Amino acid sequence: MADYDRRQPGGGSGSGYNSRKRRYRDDDEYDRRPQRRRYDAPLPVRIRKQLLGLAESPLRRWHEEVQSIAQVIADGHDDQELQTSFLDLVPQMVLEQPLKIPFVAAVVLVVNSLKPEVLDPLLARIASATEDRAKEGEWRDVKLYLKFLACLQSCLEGSGLFPVLDELFNRAVDLQTASSEDTIGTELVKIILLTIPYILAAAPSAESEQKAAELMDKTDIIASEPHALQVLIDPYHTEKGTESPVANSSLIGLLQKQLQNEASNGWPLSCLPRPWRMPLEEIEQQEKLDNAQKHALPTISLPDKVTTGPRPLFPEIYYSVYIHQDVESVPPISNIASSVIRDALLDTINVLHFNRNVTARFLIDADCYFAPGTFIKRATPFDRLRDMDGDRSSWKPEDVAVDAVFSQLFQLPTPEHKLVYYHSVLTEACKIAPAAIAPSLGRAIRYCYQNTHRLDLELSYRFLDWFTHHLSNFGFMWKWTEWVEDVNLPDMHPCKSLILGALDKEIRLSFAQRIKGTLPEPYQALIGPEKEQDTPEFKFNNEHTPFSVEGKELAALLKRKAPDEEIQPVIDRIHSAALDQAIDPLVTSTDVFMTAVCWVGSKSLSHVLACIERTKDRLLDAGAASEAARAQIITAVMNYWSAHPGVAISIIEKLLNYSIVTPGAVIDWALVGDRAGPYGQALSKAWVFELVFHTVVKVTGRLRQVVKGGVTEGVQEEITAMRELFKTMDDALSSWAQGTKDQLMDPMASDGDEDLVKRWGERWLRVFRRRSVIEEAFLNENQAPA
Amino acid sequence: MRLGVRSTVDRLDAPSAYYHSRNNKRRRNDHGRDGKDGREGDTDMADAKPEEPPEDPLRNATTLYVGNLSFYTTEEQVYELFSKCGEIKRLVMGLDRYQKTPCGFCFVEYYTHQDALDCMKYIGGTKLDERIIRTDLDPGFEEGRQYGRGKSGGQVRDEYRDDFDEGRGGLGRAIQSERMRDSERNRERDTHHEDDYGLR
């Protein structure tokens, strides 16, 4: 700052105008402004920067970039530091920036044409890294290294990478024959099928085609057979008698067909970039490339026993929110581009979880990393796609990017990272390029909304959670008018349920008045005055409420943190009065006490938690005394916070931590009786699902931690408890789903909503049965045999 | 193999320079940690190589400092958003030292270090209550740190701000009190004026 402010000597400081302004100076005047010190970064640093920035700019030409970097590497062949950093960086880039793999490979290929001796240590490095990753079960890394090697196929001796793929296939066969539920074999076949196109793009030849055909003949049996676990992870849960839209979309099944399709057309692979292909004016370089030295690929041997790795594997289904449109805005599932582009984007998204901004940038720039002409110009409005000429691509890069993120949000059983990561990627993408991304998101949202009835219930909930979180980052702006007709649907209709759930979640992240302000008139009635009230009324303040006197007295005692001895007499009074009225004394006193706790702690969660902390012995005793009292604790919290279920859920979560209520009690409360809503209406409420889902996740999460920690004591009891919990849910939900629930049988109650309730029951059932299967699988794999 | 190697892109779960630079410079055992949002000229000493610290206090940190909250943001809102990264063990709202009202920051404590890191990556820099919030790893809450360290009881950054921030009490407090004095003086002068003309 100081330097900058220094006046120029003789710069005419007295001449009445600010002499620092360039425009006041003659052109030939010597510019004395201090210049930033010129500093040339050392060569390795510069090369690192160039390599990392490869292909990022649509303004630079691929072959020029590739050649210039390769030239420096070849020239600096004696520079030890440069070579080391190159050798370190290439494998790292392959893993961390998967979209750039073909470009890094192109650099290596040009280096090979100039200084072939650089290649051998690099190939050795990649080969041994691949082995290491295979040993650890890090199959994505293996896939990425193989993809890189596939791009180098033209400089490999003999059949190059094919023998490695053959070896992978042999493993896959062994695994699949051993068990029909095997998932590693499926994963290996996926890797093979995703590597083949890169080999054929890098080294098209009759021999490659021949080898690929042989390999594909073999993979066909595994790839075309639907996997045993596929039904479990289908994102759709269609009604009986209708087929899931993705019934035939197993990823490897599609890949197999897409590759066969390519093969029969002579492998055009038109979406893949070929930065190793020089333009006509570079004919000399092209010749050098064609005649460059070939290298033997060091052996890559697979471990004797292959493992799943840190994450359980599942077969994959190709999911898209844009595939059912009348105009193609994403590659159709018949085209290899759909799988290849999706694969590269997914790896980018999941690898770069530590910087969502960079992930979003990659997604926005996706068109930079594929062959020119693969996509239509960025931010082309969807309506304009109809006017495209027949030959040109109508694939919107932003649709393809958004689709990839949605496929992760909707991945069952769970995606690799926390869901909020994928939320944050969409938020950033929307921030970087709102005009391009927002309309694409809009169409995705519409698709999800219209299909919510046949989406797996867990995914419906995920959608709700994402949708509202997303809106909270963009001023809660949404075109609610489009769904205005659905406001009058019964609350149990899936669309109405989604609207109600969304408004509740929006309010939780903001406040009722603010959200009301974003809604068109017909929605206003959905947010009642009770939601605008920060602290709900204390029912005992009303004289007519039974035990009003005792309720107020208890609240006063709790407020001044009176010792338990002063509380007990009031409780005793309630007990005796209840006995006189022939109602359950403990349930009655528990209701008064817990409601008073809620009221006294209504100022904030900290307040109520502190109050629970002070009274936890009494609450523990009450909860332990009877099932009815346990349920009453939950009822009291839920009733008090009925307008703000989010707060109630947070409180219940803490009560579970204190073991004041049990997971079983929460499940019972929500699913068995009428307490969460009459006649099965509870099942349609998003917050009830949230409550139950969180409770189950808490139980299973804890058990997993215990099992992984190697603790054996008491584990069996916990396992039994978990199984019982799932059993309880299964019983309760089955009777809803089958319509045998008493409430459903009651002719007075059912007013045509019966089918809706049954359907909700089915959807719930599927979610928790899947959960149960997955937990059992986890136990199976991780538990030492007793 | 990948541990310790610099990534090809920056990581968002690295702590800011705040904690380390402070600790290296002066070993003040003061409370709170605000001022960070508005720290100026406080970055010049990071270069001095300190002795190798015995252990990084943030290595297993489960607590986050959360800044740039609106004064009106509630605990429930913080819970709703931050629970997306894992269950919250404890939440401590930052309070004005004198008025005991929220003053725009909080500490969120998770059960695991991983949850805290994920929160840095996925929630830091996004919006809560329509403000971009910032998160920073923190070695852990200690009693007393919930209070603002500014002269008037709030955070230091709200002392000298010269912008108008509705969510944080309008103008900076120094400017506010200066204006208050000015207007008082003006009113006095005005009354004299009116008296002179015999209007009162």
XYZ file of N, CA, C and O in Angstrom, chain A residues 62-63 66-67 100-110 147-154 197-204 269 272-279 282 285-290:
188
model
N -5.924 -27.992 -27.643
C -5.398 -29.154 -26.939
C -3.970 -29.508 -27.382
O -3.083 -29.690 -26.569
N -3.787 -29.623 -28.690
C -2.500 -30.151 -29.151
C -1.358 -29.197 -28.833
O -0.244 -29.610 -28.557
N -0.602 -29.628 -25.046
C 0.015 -30.934 -24.831
C 1.471 -30.908 -25.313
O 2.385 -31.316 -24.595
N 1.670 -30.370 -26.491
C 3.028 -30.347 -27.040
C 3.954 -29.478 -26.205
O 5.092 -29.831 -25.975
N -9.325 -35.269 -16.848
C -8.142 -34.878 -17.621
C -7.280 -36.058 -18.041
O -6.220 -35.866 -18.648
N -7.718 -37.268 -17.707
C -6.880 -38.438 -17.996
C -6.431 -38.492 -19.463
O -5.240 -38.637 -19.733
N -7.327 -38.340 -20.445
C -6.866 -38.428 -21.838
C -5.826 -37.357 -22.168
O -4.931 -37.599 -22.978
N -5.926 -36.217 -21.525
C -5.015 -35.124 -21.844
C -3.644 -35.359 -21.233
O -2.615 -35.100 -21.857
N -3.633 -35.863 -20.007
C -2.362 -36.220 -19.384
C -1.705 -37.325 -20.216
O -0.497 -37.297 -20.483
N -2.538 -38.279 -20.648
C -2.004 -39.367 -21.465
C -1.404 -38.818 -22.759
O -0.337 -39.266 -23.206
N -2.058 -37.815 -23.344
C -1.544 -37.239 -24.582
C -0.175 -36.610 -24.354
O 0.735 -36.747 -25.186
N -0.009 -35.928 -23.212
C 1.300 -35.360 -22.892
C 2.332 -36.473 -22.850
O 3.415 -36.374 -23.437
N 1.992 -37.543 -22.177
C 2.932 -38.659 -22.033
C 3.274 -39.259 -23.403
O 4.432 -39.584 -23.689
N 2.270 -39.360 -24.254
C 2.517 -39.924 -25.589
C 3.456 -39.034 -26.398
O 4.365 -39.532 -27.083
N 3.282 -37.730 -26.306
C 4.182 -36.833 -27.038
C 5.581 -36.900 -26.436
O 6.587 -36.913 -27.156
N -7.765 -46.733 -17.002
C -8.238 -45.815 -18.039
C -7.049 -45.043 -18.629
O -6.941 -44.858 -19.843
N -6.167 -44.631 -17.743
C -4.962 -43.909 -18.181
C -4.104 -44.806 -19.064
O -3.672 -44.415 -20.153
N -3.880 -46.024 -18.606
C -3.069 -46.955 -19.400
C -3.747 -47.246 -20.738
O -3.082 -47.401 -21.766
N -5.065 -47.305 -20.732
C -5.794 -47.546 -21.981
C -5.503 -46.436 -22.983
O -5.323 -46.688 -24.178
N -5.418 -45.209 -22.474
C -5.112 -44.084 -23.364
C -3.681 -44.177 -23.890
O -3.331 -43.536 -24.885
N -2.838 -44.932 -23.190
C -1.446 -45.095 -23.630
C -1.269 -46.339 -24.492
O -0.146 -46.692 -24.868
N -2.357 -47.024 -24.780
C -2.295 -48.310 -25.489
C -1.388 -48.253 -26.712
O -0.652 -49.196 -26.994
N -1.408 -47.115 -27.439
C -0.634 -47.051 -28.696
C 0.864 -47.132 -28.458
O 1.616 -47.403 -29.384
N -13.560 -48.790 -24.257
C -13.686 -47.679 -25.215
C -12.435 -46.804 -25.285
O -12.086 -46.311 -26.358
N -11.763 -46.630 -24.157
C -10.564 -45.782 -24.182
C -9.441 -46.445 -24.980
O -8.685 -45.781 -25.683
N -9.339 -47.775 -24.879
C -8.325 -48.469 -25.674
C -8.611 -48.253 -27.160
O -7.719 -47.931 -27.940
N -9.883 -48.393 -27.506
C -10.210 -48.291 -28.936
C -10.123 -46.871 -29.471
O -9.894 -46.661 -30.652
N -10.288 -45.906 -28.581
C -10.134 -44.523 -29.027
C -8.648 -44.190 -29.167
O -8.244 -43.397 -30.007
N -7.816 -44.808 -28.320
C -6.397 -44.471 -28.316
C -5.646 -45.244 -29.388
O -4.705 -44.721 -29.980
N -6.028 -46.496 -29.597
C -5.280 -47.325 -30.539
C -6.236 -48.138 -31.389
O -6.339 -49.354 -31.238
N -6.958 -47.450 -32.277
C -7.902 -48.186 -33.113
C -7.134 -49.072 -34.087
O -6.231 -48.598 -34.769
N -17.066 -43.998 -31.251
C -16.786 -43.413 -29.930
C -16.690 -41.901 -30.014
O -15.723 -41.300 -29.567
N -15.554 -39.260 -27.139
C -14.259 -39.272 -26.455
C -13.276 -38.292 -27.094
O -13.170 -38.201 -28.310
N -12.558 -37.551 -26.237
C -11.553 -36.629 -26.763
C -10.349 -37.427 -27.234
O -10.047 -38.490 -26.697
N -9.670 -36.925 -28.267
C -8.461 -37.607 -28.745
C -7.343 -36.582 -28.882
O -6.913 -36.268 -29.989
N -6.886 -36.072 -27.738
C -5.885 -35.007 -27.789
C -4.533 -35.494 -28.331
O -3.654 -34.679 -28.575
N -4.395 -36.786 -28.474
C -3.148 -37.328 -29.044
C -3.179 -37.309 -30.571
O -2.208 -37.611 -31.214
N -4.322 -36.973 -31.105
C -4.453 -36.868 -32.554
C -4.103 -35.443 -32.956
O -4.736 -34.492 -32.511
N -3.032 -35.289 -33.772
C -2.587 -33.953 -34.140
C -3.360 -33.452 -35.367
O -3.713 -34.245 -36.240
N -3.568 -32.148 -35.439
C -4.240 -31.609 -36.635
C -3.305 -31.695 -37.851
O -2.107 -31.945 -37.694
N 0.244 -30.344 -38.145
C 1.267 -30.926 -37.274
C 1.636 -32.324 -37.767
O 1.887 -33.235 -36.967
N 4.729 -34.035 -36.208
C 4.545 -34.552 -34.851
C 3.709 -35.830 -34.891
O 3.990 -36.797 -34.184
N 2.697 -35.837 -35.754
C 1.848 -37.015 -35.854
C 2.668 -38.225 -36.275
O 2.517 -39.319 -35.732
N 3.579 -37.997 -37.222
C 4.429 -39.103 -37.684
C 5.295 -39.622 -36.550
O 5.445 -40.817 -36.353
N 5.860 -38.664 -35.814
C 6.706 -39.045 -34.675
C 5.903 -39.890 -33.695
O 6.399 -40.883 -33.152
N 4.666 -39.476 -33.460
C 3.815 -40.219 -32.538
C 3.555 -41.629 -33.058
O 3.621 -42.612 -32.311
N 3.267 -41.704 -34.355
C 2.925 -43.000 -34.932
C 4.097 -43.970 -34.884
O 3.909 -45.180 -34.782
